[in-house]
Short mmCIF file of C-alpha atoms and ligand atoms in Angstrom, two decimals:
data_model
loop_
_atom_site.label_atom_id
_atom_site.label_comp_id
_atom_site.label_asym_id
_atom_site.label_seq_id
_atom_site.Cartn_x
_atom_site.Cartn_y
_atom_site.Cartn_z
CA MET A 66 26.05 7.97 -22.39
CA GLU A 67 23.93 10.94 -21.58
CA SER A 68 20.43 8.28 -22.93
CA ILE A 69 22.63 5.74 -19.87
CA GLU A 70 22.31 8.27 -16.98
CA GLU A 71 18.56 10.01 -18.36
CA VAL A 72 17.71 5.97 -17.93
CA LYS A 73 19.27 5.31 -14.85
CA THR A 74 17.14 7.93 -13.47
CA LEU A 75 14.14 6.69 -14.22
CA ILE A 76 14.74 2.60 -13.14
CA GLY A 77 15.39 4.16 -10.44
CA LYS A 78 12.22 6.13 -10.68
CA ALA A 79 9.56 3.24 -12.07
CA LYS A 80 7.72 1.55 -10.03
CA ARG A 81 6.19 -0.92 -12.52
CA VAL A 82 8.66 -2.05 -14.83
CA CYS A 83 7.83 -4.32 -17.97
CA VAL A 84 11.70 -5.65 -19.62
CA LEU A 85 10.64 -7.23 -23.41
CA THR A 86 14.28 -9.51 -24.22
CA GLY A 87 14.78 -11.15 -27.81
CA ALA A 88 17.61 -13.76 -29.15
CA GLY A 89 19.44 -10.18 -29.38
CA VAL A 90 20.21 -10.99 -25.70
CA SER A 91 21.57 -14.65 -26.19
CA ALA A 92 24.14 -13.28 -28.62
CA GLU A 93 27.01 -12.89 -26.94
CA SER A 94 26.10 -16.12 -25.02
CA GLY A 95 27.40 -17.62 -28.48
CA ILE A 96 23.27 -17.98 -29.39
CA ALA A 97 22.20 -16.94 -32.81
CA THR A 98 20.06 -14.85 -33.49
CA PHE A 99 17.00 -15.20 -36.81
CA ARG A 100 17.85 -11.90 -38.47
CA GLY A 101 20.95 -10.05 -38.79
CA TYR A 102 24.20 -11.04 -38.08
CA SER A 103 25.84 -10.67 -34.29
CA GLU A 104 30.23 -10.95 -33.88
CA GLU A 105 29.31 -13.67 -31.12
CA ALA A 106 26.69 -16.26 -32.27
CA GLY A 107 27.44 -15.80 -36.83
CA GLU A 108 25.18 -15.94 -38.90
CA SER A 109 21.37 -15.46 -38.27
CA LEU A 110 18.96 -19.20 -38.51
CA TRP A 111 16.88 -17.15 -41.01
CA SER A 112 19.48 -16.54 -42.65
CA GLN A 113 20.60 -20.27 -43.43
CA TYR A 114 17.23 -21.97 -43.48
CA ASP A 115 14.08 -21.19 -44.42
CA PRO A 116 11.33 -20.28 -41.51
CA GLN A 117 8.06 -21.58 -43.02
CA GLN A 118 9.72 -25.23 -43.43
CA LEU A 119 11.09 -24.58 -40.08
CA ALA A 120 8.66 -22.89 -37.71
CA SER A 121 5.62 -23.43 -39.28
CA ILE A 122 3.33 -26.36 -38.37
CA GLU A 123 2.90 -27.46 -41.80
CA GLY A 124 6.66 -27.70 -42.28
CA PHE A 125 5.54 -30.62 -39.76
CA LEU A 126 3.28 -31.89 -40.89
CA ARG A 127 6.06 -31.88 -44.64
CA GLU A 128 9.07 -33.24 -43.22
CA PRO A 129 8.80 -33.42 -39.44
CA GLU A 130 12.16 -36.55 -39.18
CA MET A 131 13.79 -32.37 -40.35
CA VAL A 132 11.88 -30.59 -38.21
CA TRP A 133 12.44 -32.97 -34.72
CA ARG A 134 16.40 -33.28 -36.56
CA TRP A 135 16.42 -29.19 -36.70
CA TYR A 136 15.37 -28.52 -33.41
CA GLN A 137 17.62 -31.94 -32.14
CA TRP A 138 20.63 -30.09 -33.57
CA ARG A 139 19.74 -26.45 -31.76
CA ARG A 140 19.80 -28.38 -28.39
CA GLN A 141 23.37 -30.08 -28.95
CA VAL A 142 24.54 -26.90 -30.12
CA ASN A 143 23.09 -24.53 -26.74
CA GLN A 144 22.84 -26.63 -23.76
CA ASP A 145 26.71 -25.90 -22.55
CA LYS A 146 25.73 -22.27 -22.98
CA GLN A 147 26.43 -19.87 -20.28
CA PRO A 148 24.03 -16.24 -19.07
CA ASN A 149 25.81 -13.02 -20.03
CA PRO A 150 26.39 -9.95 -17.93
CA ALA A 151 22.40 -9.09 -19.43
CA HIS A 152 21.02 -12.13 -18.05
CA THR A 153 23.09 -11.32 -14.68
CA ALA A 154 21.48 -8.09 -14.18
CA ILE A 155 18.22 -8.63 -15.30
CA ALA A 156 18.75 -11.03 -12.28
CA ASN A 157 20.22 -9.43 -9.98
CA TRP A 158 18.26 -6.36 -10.04
CA GLN A 159 14.33 -8.24 -10.08
CA LYS A 160 15.41 -9.82 -7.05
CA ALA A 161 16.51 -6.85 -5.19
CA ALA A 162 12.83 -5.44 -6.67
CA LYS A 163 11.03 -8.01 -5.14
CA ASN A 164 13.29 -7.94 -1.95
CA SER A 165 12.80 -4.41 -1.18
CA GLY A 166 9.04 -4.38 -2.44
CA GLN A 167 9.77 -1.02 -3.88
CA GLN A 168 9.16 -2.00 -7.83
CA GLU A 169 8.21 -4.66 -9.94
CA VAL A 170 10.28 -5.83 -12.58
CA SER A 171 8.13 -8.60 -14.85
CA LEU A 172 10.30 -10.13 -17.71
CA ILE A 173 8.62 -10.77 -20.63
CA THR A 174 11.01 -12.75 -23.62
CA GLN A 175 10.85 -14.13 -26.68
CA ASN A 176 13.56 -15.91 -25.83
CA VAL A 177 13.16 -20.78 -26.33
CA ASP A 178 17.03 -20.61 -24.74
CA GLY A 179 15.98 -20.54 -20.99
CA LEU A 180 18.34 -18.77 -20.02
CA HIS A 181 17.53 -15.80 -17.95
CA GLN A 182 16.61 -18.66 -15.36
CA LYS A 183 20.17 -20.21 -15.90
CA ALA A 184 21.04 -16.95 -14.38
CA GLY A 185 18.67 -16.55 -11.43
CA SER A 186 15.56 -15.31 -13.41
CA ASP A 187 12.93 -17.17 -11.04
CA PRO A 188 12.21 -20.07 -13.24
CA ASP A 189 8.49 -19.98 -12.06
CA GLN A 190 6.83 -19.86 -15.85
CA PHE A 191 4.56 -16.26 -14.48
CA SER A 192 8.90 -14.57 -12.89
CA VAL A 193 10.10 -15.56 -16.74
CA ILE A 194 7.05 -14.75 -18.65
CA GLU A 195 8.33 -17.36 -22.13
CA ILE A 196 5.43 -16.57 -24.57
CA HIS A 197 7.61 -18.42 -27.65
CA GLY A 198 7.73 -21.40 -25.44
CA ASN A 199 11.08 -23.17 -24.83
CA ILE A 200 13.04 -25.26 -26.32
CA TRP A 201 13.68 -27.62 -23.89
CA GLN A 202 10.31 -29.48 -23.48
CA ASN A 203 8.19 -30.85 -25.82
CA HIS A 204 4.25 -31.91 -26.10
CA CYS A 205 1.80 -33.89 -28.43
CA LEU A 206 0.63 -33.00 -31.26
CA GLY A 207 -3.06 -34.99 -30.87
CA CYS A 208 -3.64 -34.75 -27.13
CA ASP A 209 -1.51 -31.90 -26.16
CA LYS A 210 0.33 -34.19 -23.18
CA PRO A 211 3.54 -32.45 -22.17
CA TYR A 212 6.32 -35.35 -23.48
CA LEU A 213 8.55 -35.73 -20.54
CA GLU A 214 10.87 -38.57 -21.93
CA ASP A 215 14.38 -37.84 -21.80
CA VAL A 216 14.99 -37.14 -25.32
CA THR A 217 19.26 -36.18 -26.11
CA GLY A 218 20.67 -37.88 -28.80
CA ILE A 219 16.66 -39.22 -30.62
CA GLN A 220 16.71 -38.37 -34.12
CA THR A 221 13.62 -40.05 -35.36
CA VAL A 222 10.33 -37.66 -34.08
CA PRO A 223 8.83 -39.75 -30.93
CA THR A 224 5.50 -40.50 -30.35
CA CYS A 225 3.23 -40.12 -26.95
CA GLN A 226 2.22 -43.03 -25.40
CA SER A 227 -0.80 -41.97 -24.31
CA CYS A 228 -2.20 -41.62 -27.59
CA GLY A 229 0.19 -42.07 -30.65
CA GLY A 230 0.82 -38.90 -32.23
CA GLN A 231 3.74 -37.15 -32.66
CA ILE A 232 6.17 -35.20 -30.05
CA ARG A 233 6.42 -31.29 -31.38
CA PRO A 234 8.90 -28.69 -29.43
CA SER A 235 7.60 -27.01 -26.75
CA VAL A 236 8.40 -23.91 -29.66
CA VAL A 237 5.29 -21.54 -30.45
CA TRP A 238 6.01 -21.36 -34.63
CA PHE A 239 4.49 -19.04 -36.80
CA GLY A 240 0.81 -19.10 -38.10
CA GLU A 241 0.71 -20.20 -33.98
CA ALA A 242 -1.46 -18.66 -30.78
CA LEU A 243 0.55 -17.39 -27.99
CA ASP A 244 -0.36 -19.50 -24.73
CA GLU A 245 -4.26 -17.39 -23.25
CA THR A 246 -2.51 -17.19 -19.63
CA LYS A 247 0.66 -16.66 -20.44
CA TRP A 248 -0.29 -14.30 -23.06
CA GLN A 249 -2.86 -11.73 -20.53
CA VAL A 250 -0.20 -12.26 -17.28
CA ALA A 251 2.62 -10.10 -20.90
CA GLU A 252 -0.16 -8.02 -21.00
CA THR A 253 -1.02 -6.84 -18.21
CA ALA A 254 2.14 -6.10 -17.50
CA ALA A 255 2.54 -3.84 -20.06
CA TYR A 256 -0.46 -2.00 -19.64
CA CYS A 257 0.01 -1.57 -15.61
CA CYS A 258 3.88 -0.05 -16.62
CA ASP A 259 5.13 2.91 -16.19
CA LEU A 260 8.85 1.63 -17.97
CA PHE A 261 9.27 -0.92 -20.87
CA LEU A 262 12.85 -1.66 -21.86
CA SER A 263 13.52 -3.90 -25.58
CA ILE A 264 16.66 -5.28 -25.60
CA GLY A 265 18.21 -7.29 -28.46
CA THR A 266 15.10 -7.48 -30.77
CA SER A 267 14.11 -7.23 -33.90
CA SER A 268 10.65 -6.33 -33.30
CA GLN A 269 8.63 -7.64 -36.29
CA VAL A 270 7.06 -11.17 -35.04
CA TYR A 271 3.78 -10.11 -33.90
CA PRO A 272 2.04 -9.52 -30.96
CA ALA A 273 5.27 -9.71 -29.04
CA ALA A 274 6.31 -6.40 -30.80
CA GLY A 275 3.71 -4.29 -30.42
CA LEU A 276 3.67 -4.86 -26.28
CA MET A 277 5.91 -1.65 -26.81
CA MET A 278 3.40 0.07 -28.31
CA LEU A 279 0.22 -1.09 -25.97
CA ALA A 280 3.39 0.07 -22.57
CA LYS A 281 3.05 3.47 -24.34
CA SER A 282 -0.28 4.51 -25.24
CA GLN A 283 -0.59 3.44 -20.73
CA GLY A 284 1.82 6.48 -20.48
CA ALA A 285 4.91 4.27 -20.15
CA LYS A 286 8.58 5.23 -21.03
CA VAL A 287 10.02 3.12 -23.12
CA VAL A 288 13.73 2.52 -23.92
CA GLU A 289 15.49 0.32 -26.05
CA VAL A 290 18.74 -1.59 -25.77
CA ASN A 291 20.14 -3.01 -29.20
CA PRO A 292 23.45 -2.15 -31.70
CA GLU A 293 21.42 -1.65 -34.53
CA PRO A 294 18.29 0.17 -35.54
CA THR A 295 15.18 -1.93 -35.40
CA GLN A 296 11.01 -1.37 -36.34
CA SER A 297 9.54 -0.14 -33.50
CA ARG A 298 8.36 3.89 -33.98
CA VAL A 299 7.64 4.63 -30.01
CA VAL A 300 10.37 4.49 -28.35
CA ASP A 301 11.65 7.83 -26.17
CA TYR A 302 15.21 6.72 -26.07
CA GLN A 303 17.53 4.66 -27.23
CA ILE A 304 20.85 3.00 -26.45
CA ARG A 305 22.32 1.87 -29.27
CA GLY A 306 25.13 -1.11 -27.51
CA LYS A 307 25.63 -5.09 -26.95
CA ALA A 308 22.49 -6.36 -24.11
CA GLY A 309 25.97 -7.86 -22.31
CA GLU A 310 28.45 -4.44 -21.95
CA ILE A 311 24.54 -1.77 -21.53
CA LEU A 312 22.10 -4.40 -18.78
CA PRO A 313 25.10 -3.77 -16.53
CA LYS A 314 25.16 0.36 -16.97
CA LEU A 315 21.94 0.61 -16.66
CA ILE A 316 21.33 -1.47 -13.08
CA ASP A 317 23.46 -1.06 -10.44
CA TYR A 318 23.03 -4.01 -8.67
C1 BJW B 626 21.68 -7.76 -30.03
C2 BJW B 626 22.57 -8.18 -29.73
C3 BJW B 626 23.22 -8.75 -28.64
C4 BJW B 626 22.11 -9.22 -31.48
N1 BJW B 626 23.13 -7.58 -27.46
N2 BJW B 626 20.83 -6.37 -29.20
C5 BJW B 626 2.03 -9.04 -40.46
C6 BJW B 626 2.09 -8.15 -39.82
C7 BJW B 626 1.27 -8.64 -38.47
C8 BJW B 626 2.28 -10.35 -37.83
C9 BJW B 626 1.69 -10.68 -39.18
C10 BJW B 626 1.81 -10.36 -40.81
N3 BJW B 626 2.11 -11.76 -41.05
C11 BJW B 626 2.76 -12.90 -40.03
C12 BJW B 626 2.23 -11.77 -38.58
C13 BJW B 626 1.85 -12.97 -37.90
C14 BJW B 626 3.83 -13.65 -37.07
C15 BJW B 626 4.62 -12.19 -37.77
O1 BJW B 626 4.57 -10.97 -36.47
N4 BJW B 626 5.57 -12.40 -38.53
C16 BJW B 626 5.98 -11.37 -39.23
C17 BJW B 626 7.36 -12.23 -39.40
C18 BJW B 626 5.73 -10.44 -40.13
N5 BJW B 626 3.26 -14.01 -35.62
C19 BJW B 626 2.66 -15.35 -35.89
O2 BJW B 626 1.99 -16.13 -36.59
C20 BJW B 626 2.17 -15.49 -34.30
N6 BJW B 626 1.78 -15.48 -34.21
C21 BJW B 626 0.09 -15.32 -34.44
O3 BJW B 626 -0.06 -14.27 -34.49
O4 BJW B 626 -0.59 -16.63 -34.22
C22 BJW B 626 -1.88 -15.31 -35.00
C23 BJW B 626 -3.04 -16.39 -34.12
C24 BJW B 626 -3.96 -15.97 -33.17
C25 BJW B 626 -5.01 -16.84 -32.98
C26 BJW B 626 -5.32 -17.85 -33.66
C27 BJW B 626 -4.20 -18.66 -33.82
C28 BJW B 626 -3.23 -17.69 -34.82
C29 BJW B 626 3.87 -16.35 -33.51
C30 BJW B 626 5.04 -16.43 -33.88
C31 BJW B 626 5.84 -16.80 -32.86
C32 BJW B 626 7.42 -16.82 -33.27
N7 BJW B 626 8.14 -17.86 -33.60
C33 BJW B 626 9.96 -17.94 -33.22
C34 BJW B 626 10.35 -19.01 -33.65
C35 BJW B 626 10.03 -19.59 -31.92
C36 BJW B 626 10.76 -21.29 -32.09
C37 BJW B 626 12.60 -20.98 -32.33
O5 BJW B 626 12.88 -20.77 -31.60
O6 BJW B 626 12.49 -22.20 -33.23
O7 BJW B 626 10.28 -17.14 -32.52
S1 BJW B 626 10.48 -16.60 -35.07
C38 BJW B 626 10.99 -15.32 -34.84
O8 BJW B 626 11.64 -14.16 -34.55
C39 BJW B 626 11.52 -16.36 -32.50
C40 BJW B 626 12.18 -14.94 -32.13
O9 BJW B 626 10.96 -14.77 -30.46
C41 BJW B 626 10.82 -14.39 -32.53
C42 BJW B 626 11.38 -12.52 -31.91
O10 BJW B 626 12.32 -12.44 -32.91
P1 BJW B 626 13.15 -11.49 -31.92
O11 BJW B 626 13.77 -12.50 -30.63
O12 BJW B 626 13.65 -10.69 -32.20
O13 BJW B 626 15.63 -11.56 -32.70
P2 BJW B 626 15.26 -11.42 -34.21
O14 BJW B 626 16.82 -12.57 -34.22
O15 BJW B 626 14.82 -10.59 -35.11
O16 BJW B 626 16.17 -9.83 -33.82
C43 BJW B 626 17.96 -9.81 -32.71
C44 BJW B 626 18.11 -9.16 -32.35
O17 BJW B 626 19.16 -8.60 -31.81
C45 BJW B 626 18.41 -7.72 -33.54
O18 BJW B 626 17.70 -6.63 -33.47
C46 BJW B 626 20.23 -8.13 -33.28
O19 BJW B 626 20.53 -5.69 -33.43
C47 BJW B 626 19.66 -7.54 -31.46
N8 BJW B 626 20.82 -7.76 -31.22
N9 BJW B 626 22.89 -8.97 -31.76
C48 BJW B 626 21.61 -6.88 -28.17
N10 BJW B 626 24.54 -8.01 -28.59
ZN1 ZN B 627 -0.67 -37.66 -27.60
#
């Protein structure tokens, strides 16, 4: 409780805040995390499936139909999921900060589920910086063109009308580079902030996990909200609890 009060004070004073979210922020919406176990979402994805097979370009090239069907299954599971109080608190905070002009709140998410936008965060790509992409979007493996057809219920890999290439989900797989512009915006937000909030991420996946180090190296205070210990090593305030319970207490909007 002590650290909640201290962090509230830091939030009140901060001019530039950088929020990084991970799968744990959507766990209370019933979306499975990648690692660990969550009460609300059950077994994590990587405890049931091999990440190299399903979330790498090599896996997709080896068995495109299987990978495509796995993403179709996740889309189906995710489609009715709703934002939880953590998403809502962040969205309300962003709006209030924008209206007051007193504070800048950048939101970087590793999540591909779109729940921050569903909660009311500005859908502009630089208001919610989706560094690992978005599961609802597709593009061509051959020519990179966005694929805008509705793929609901399609269980075979669609092909591109322009080049005949295979269509893939627009998410970032292991070994792939992050979108350069989004990554630059994310790095700048971390570099320039005076307060960095890491919420619901195991801090195991790079380069995202390096953002808190970058913020810390520039003098920012670093806060982590997570019910479990993580790989992070530079945290000033650890709040052990669920995002959906803690965030509405930290942010009074
Ligand atoms: C709660 C909660 C509640 C539960 N409230 N919390 C060695 C060192 C450094 C790097 C590497 C290395 N070996 C390999 C690499 C690189 C690799 C990497 O980092 N690997 C590590 C696993 C070791 N990284 C990459 O490959 C990246 N690309 C890259 O490095 O490119 C280099 C390059 C440059 C130039 C040209 C070419 C290449 C890309 C990473 C892409 C990650 N992709 C995924 C899949 C996305 C698509 C999909 O959805 O299918 O992204 S993997 C997966 O992990 C997903 C997530 O965004 C990401 C991070 O996971 P996150 O969000 O932290 O979730 P979890 O599940 O790990 O943790 C959940 C947490 O929530 C837990 O802590 C719980 O306790 C907590 N929690 N309930 C709050 N209610
Ligand atoms: Zn194409």
